[in-house]
């Protein structure tokens, strides 16, 4: 997985994650059109870009591709955080700065995540 998603890329991936099955460009288009006017070719181009970023897998099904998310939204978010953290010169300072920006709800989620890790004694199976 490479890099952050742009606004439209995120909108497309949100639909793919929500549908949680192999989808065609047309299916994602119909989902997006509930909220905005958008062309088929635009969605096709965006899905191809996201595929090249490594977030979508695709298989030919007749004349159309069916796309499947390579990772869950939670796994994607974790990869982004890990990538950002890896580029800092002091991981501890970066983590302190990050936690310092969290809301009370986000800190509670972090506390819960740490409790899950402690209870399992290893990498968690993240609930989706």
PDB file of C-alpha atoms in Angstrom:
ATOM      1  CA  UNK A   1       0.000   0.000   0.000  1.00  0.00           C
ATOM      2  CA  UNK A   2       1.391   3.330  -1.027  1.00  0.00           C
ATOM      3  CA  UNK A   3       0.464   6.717   0.362  1.00  0.00           C
ATOM      4  CA  UNK A   4      -2.600   8.581   1.371  1.00  0.00           C
ATOM      5  CA  UNK A   5      -5.770   8.660  -0.616  1.00  0.00           C
ATOM      6  CA  UNK A   6      -7.117  11.782  -2.235  1.00  0.00           C
ATOM      7  CA  UNK A   7     -10.702  12.867  -1.546  1.00  0.00           C
ATOM      8  CA  UNK A   8     -12.255  10.983  -4.471  1.00  0.00           C
ATOM      9  CA  UNK A   9     -10.019   7.948  -3.928  1.00  0.00           C
ATOM     10  CA  UNK A  10     -11.217   7.839  -0.320  1.00  0.00           C
ATOM     11  CA  UNK A  11     -14.852   8.131  -1.432  1.00  0.00           C
ATOM     12  CA  UNK A  12     -14.358   5.183  -3.793  1.00  0.00           C
ATOM     13  CA  UNK A  13     -12.575   3.070  -1.179  1.00  0.00           C
ATOM     14  CA  UNK A  14     -15.271   3.874   1.387  1.00  0.00           C
ATOM     15  CA  UNK A  15     -17.829   2.316  -0.973  1.00  0.00           C
ATOM     16  CA  UNK A  16     -15.622  -0.705  -1.676  1.00  0.00           C
ATOM     17  CA  UNK A  17     -15.074  -1.258   2.061  1.00  0.00           C
ATOM     18  CA  UNK A  18     -18.769  -0.764   2.806  1.00  0.00           C
ATOM     19  CA  UNK A  19     -19.892  -3.224   0.112  1.00  0.00           C
ATOM     20  CA  UNK A  20     -17.321  -5.742   1.393  1.00  0.00           C
ATOM     21  CA  UNK A  21     -17.325  -7.939  -1.720  1.00  0.00           C
ATOM     22  CA  UNK A  22     -15.842  -7.873  -5.222  1.00  0.00           C
ATOM     23  CA  UNK A  23     -17.365  -4.875  -7.038  1.00  0.00           C
ATOM     24  CA  UNK A  24     -17.417  -3.413 -10.532  1.00  0.00           C
ATOM     25  CA  UNK A  25     -16.835   0.200 -11.476  1.00  0.00           C
ATOM     26  CA  UNK A  26     -20.559   0.469 -12.251  1.00  0.00           C
ATOM     27  CA  UNK A  27     -21.541  -0.686  -8.746  1.00  0.00           C
ATOM     28  CA  UNK A  28     -19.255   1.884  -7.135  1.00  0.00           C
ATOM     29  CA  UNK A  29     -20.540   4.531  -9.558  1.00  0.00           C
ATOM     30  CA  UNK A  30     -24.140   3.849  -8.523  1.00  0.00           C
ATOM     31  CA  UNK A  31     -23.177   4.150  -4.850  1.00  0.00           C
ATOM     32  CA  UNK A  32     -21.332   7.431  -5.437  1.00  0.00           C
ATOM     33  CA  UNK A  33     -24.186   8.899  -7.508  1.00  0.00           C
ATOM     34  CA  UNK A  34     -26.398   8.780  -4.418  1.00  0.00           C
ATOM     35  CA  UNK A  35     -24.368  11.736  -3.132  1.00  0.00           C
ATOM     36  CA  UNK A  36     -22.769  13.427  -6.159  1.00  0.00           C
ATOM     37  CA  UNK A  37     -22.780  13.740  -9.920  1.00  0.00           C
ATOM     38  CA  UNK A  38     -19.877  11.758 -11.318  1.00  0.00           C
ATOM     39  CA  UNK A  39     -18.974  10.130 -14.637  1.00  0.00           C
ATOM     40  CA  UNK A  40     -18.302   6.421 -15.168  1.00  0.00           C
ATOM     41  CA  UNK A  41     -14.881   7.199 -16.670  1.00  0.00           C
ATOM     42  CA  UNK A  42     -13.919   9.220 -13.596  1.00  0.00           C
ATOM     43  CA  UNK A  43     -14.718   6.316 -11.269  1.00  0.00           C
ATOM     44  CA  UNK A  44     -12.906   3.902 -13.595  1.00  0.00           C
ATOM     45  CA  UNK A  45      -9.795   6.116 -13.594  1.00  0.00           C
ATOM     46  CA  UNK A  46      -9.848   6.516  -9.809  1.00  0.00           C
ATOM     47  CA  UNK A  47     -10.263   2.786  -9.238  1.00  0.00           C
ATOM     48  CA  UNK A  48      -7.340   2.114 -11.586  1.00  0.00           C
ATOM     49  CA  UNK A  49      -5.200   4.616  -9.631  1.00  0.00           C
ATOM     50  CA  UNK A  50      -6.135   2.997  -6.322  1.00  0.00           C
ATOM     51  CA  UNK A  51      -5.345  -0.409  -7.838  1.00  0.00           C
ATOM     52  CA  UNK A  52      -1.884   0.867  -8.839  1.00  0.00           C
ATOM     53  CA  UNK A  53      -1.400   2.142  -5.265  1.00  0.00           C
ATOM     54  CA  UNK A  54      -1.913  -1.433  -4.102  1.00  0.00           C
ATOM     55  CA  UNK A  55      -5.203  -0.975  -2.247  1.00  0.00           C
ATOM     56  CA  UNK A  56      -7.398  -2.811  -4.729  1.00  0.00           C
ATOM     57  CA  UNK A  57      -6.967  -6.215  -6.332  1.00  0.00           C
ATOM     58  CA  UNK A  58      -8.790  -6.773  -9.614  1.00  0.00           C
ATOM     59  CA  UNK A  59      -9.829  -9.765 -11.674  1.00  0.00           C
ATOM     60  CA  UNK A  60     -11.328  -9.767 -15.128  1.00  0.00           C
ATOM     61  CA  UNK A  61     -14.947 -10.941 -15.104  1.00  0.00           C
ATOM     62  CA  UNK A  62     -16.197 -11.004 -18.678  1.00  0.00           C
ATOM     63  CA  UNK A  63     -15.491  -7.533 -20.058  1.00  0.00           C
ATOM     64  CA  UNK A  64     -15.279  -5.775 -16.690  1.00  0.00           C
ATOM     65  CA  UNK A  65     -12.942  -5.931 -13.739  1.00  0.00           C
ATOM     66  CA  UNK A  66     -14.144  -6.883 -10.293  1.00  0.00           C
ATOM     67  CA  UNK A  67     -12.246  -5.038  -7.577  1.00  0.00           C
ATOM     68  CA  UNK A  68     -11.626  -6.215  -4.021  1.00  0.00           C
ATOM     69  CA  UNK A  69     -10.016  -4.288  -1.174  1.00  0.00           C
ATOM     70  CA  UNK A  70      -6.572  -5.642  -0.298  1.00  0.00           C
ATOM     71  CA  UNK A  71      -6.908  -4.490   3.325  1.00  0.00           C
ATOM     72  CA  UNK A  72      -9.631  -3.306   5.673  1.00  0.00           C
ATOM     73  CA  UNK A  73     -10.010   0.395   6.461  1.00  0.00           C
ATOM     74  CA  UNK A  74      -8.455  -0.268   9.878  1.00  0.00           C
ATOM     75  CA  UNK A  75      -5.441  -2.004   8.326  1.00  0.00           C
ATOM     76  CA  UNK A  76      -5.036   0.852   5.832  1.00  0.00           C
ATOM     77  CA  UNK A  77      -5.145   3.442   8.640  1.00  0.00           C
ATOM     78  CA  UNK A  78      -2.593   1.444  10.639  1.00  0.00           C
ATOM     79  CA  UNK A  79      -0.272   1.267   7.616  1.00  0.00           C
ATOM     80  CA  UNK A  80      -0.492   5.050   7.175  1.00  0.00           C
ATOM     81  CA  UNK A  81       0.294   5.658  10.841  1.00  0.00           C
ATOM     82  CA  UNK A  82       3.197   3.215  10.726  1.00  0.00           C
ATOM     83  CA  UNK A  83       4.584   4.840   7.573  1.00  0.00           C
ATOM     84  CA  UNK A  84       4.400   8.319   9.104  1.00  0.00           C
ATOM     85  CA  UNK A  85       5.962   7.127  12.336  1.00  0.00           C
ATOM     86  CA  UNK A  86       8.807   5.377  10.500  1.00  0.00           C
ATOM     87  CA  UNK A  87       9.870   8.635   8.853  1.00  0.00           C
ATOM     88  CA  UNK A  88      10.440  10.496  12.124  1.00  0.00           C
ATOM     89  CA  UNK A  89      13.862  10.885  13.680  1.00  0.00           C
ATOM     90  CA  UNK A  90      12.554  10.132  17.177  1.00  0.00           C
ATOM     91  CA  UNK A  91       9.654   7.673  17.351  1.00  0.00           C
ATOM     92  CA  UNK A  92       8.985   8.425  21.027  1.00  0.00           C
ATOM     93  CA  UNK A  93       8.641  12.176  20.405  1.00  0.00           C
ATOM     94  CA  UNK A  94       6.443  11.528  17.370  1.00  0.00           C
ATOM     95  CA  UNK A  95       4.189   9.231  19.389  1.00  0.00           C
ATOM     96  CA  UNK A  96       3.943  11.698  22.290  1.00  0.00           C
ATOM     97  CA  UNK A  97       3.066  14.486  19.852  1.00  0.00           C
ATOM     98  CA  UNK A  98       0.451  12.281  18.161  1.00  0.00           C
ATOM     99  CA  UNK A  99      -1.166  11.166  21.419  1.00  0.00           C
ATOM    100  CA  UNK A 100      -1.156  14.798  22.529  1.00  0.00           C
ATOM    101  CA  UNK A 101      -3.437  15.694  19.623  1.00  0.00           C
ATOM    102  CA  UNK A 102      -5.976  12.967  20.438  1.00  0.00           C
ATOM    103  CA  UNK A 103      -9.468  13.650  21.724  1.00  0.00           C
ATOM    104  CA  UNK A 104     -10.585  11.955  24.951  1.00  0.00           C
ATOM    105  CA  UNK A 105     -12.530   9.439  22.832  1.00  0.00           C
ATOM    106  CA  UNK A 106      -9.439   8.627  20.764  1.00  0.00           C
ATOM    107  CA  UNK A 107      -7.345   8.192  23.912  1.00  0.00           C
ATOM    108  CA  UNK A 108      -9.979   5.831  25.297  1.00  0.00           C
ATOM    109  CA  UNK A 109      -9.754   3.829  22.054  1.00  0.00           C
ATOM    110  CA  UNK A 110      -5.959   3.745  22.400  1.00  0.00           C
ATOM    111  CA  UNK A 111      -6.271   2.524  25.998  1.00  0.00           C
ATOM    112  CA  UNK A 112      -8.671  -0.196  24.840  1.00  0.00           C
ATOM    113  CA  UNK A 113      -6.294  -1.235  22.044  1.00  0.00           C
ATOM    114  CA  UNK A 114      -3.421  -1.529  24.531  1.00  0.00           C
ATOM    115  CA  UNK A 115      -5.617  -3.614  26.864  1.00  0.00           C
ATOM    116  CA  UNK A 116      -6.453  -5.947  23.955  1.00  0.00           C
ATOM    117  CA  UNK A 117      -2.761  -6.307  23.100  1.00  0.00           C
ATOM    118  CA  UNK A 118      -1.825  -7.005  26.721  1.00  0.00           C
ATOM    119  CA  UNK A 119      -4.571  -9.613  27.072  1.00  0.00           C
ATOM    120  CA  UNK A 120      -3.579 -11.411  23.888  1.00  0.00           C
ATOM    121  CA  UNK A 121       0.138 -11.186  24.370  1.00  0.00           C
ATOM    122  CA  UNK A 122       0.731 -10.491  20.685  1.00  0.00           C
ATOM    123  CA  UNK A 123      -0.504  -8.782  17.558  1.00  0.00           C
ATOM    124  CA  UNK A 124      -4.280  -8.388  17.639  1.00  0.00           C
ATOM    125  CA  UNK A 125      -6.899  -9.454  15.159  1.00  0.00           C
ATOM    126  CA  UNK A 126      -8.394  -5.998  14.762  1.00  0.00           C
ATOM    127  CA  UNK A 127     -12.193  -5.891  15.038  1.00  0.00           C
ATOM    128  CA  UNK A 128     -13.732  -4.242  11.957  1.00  0.00           C
TER     129      UNK A 128
END
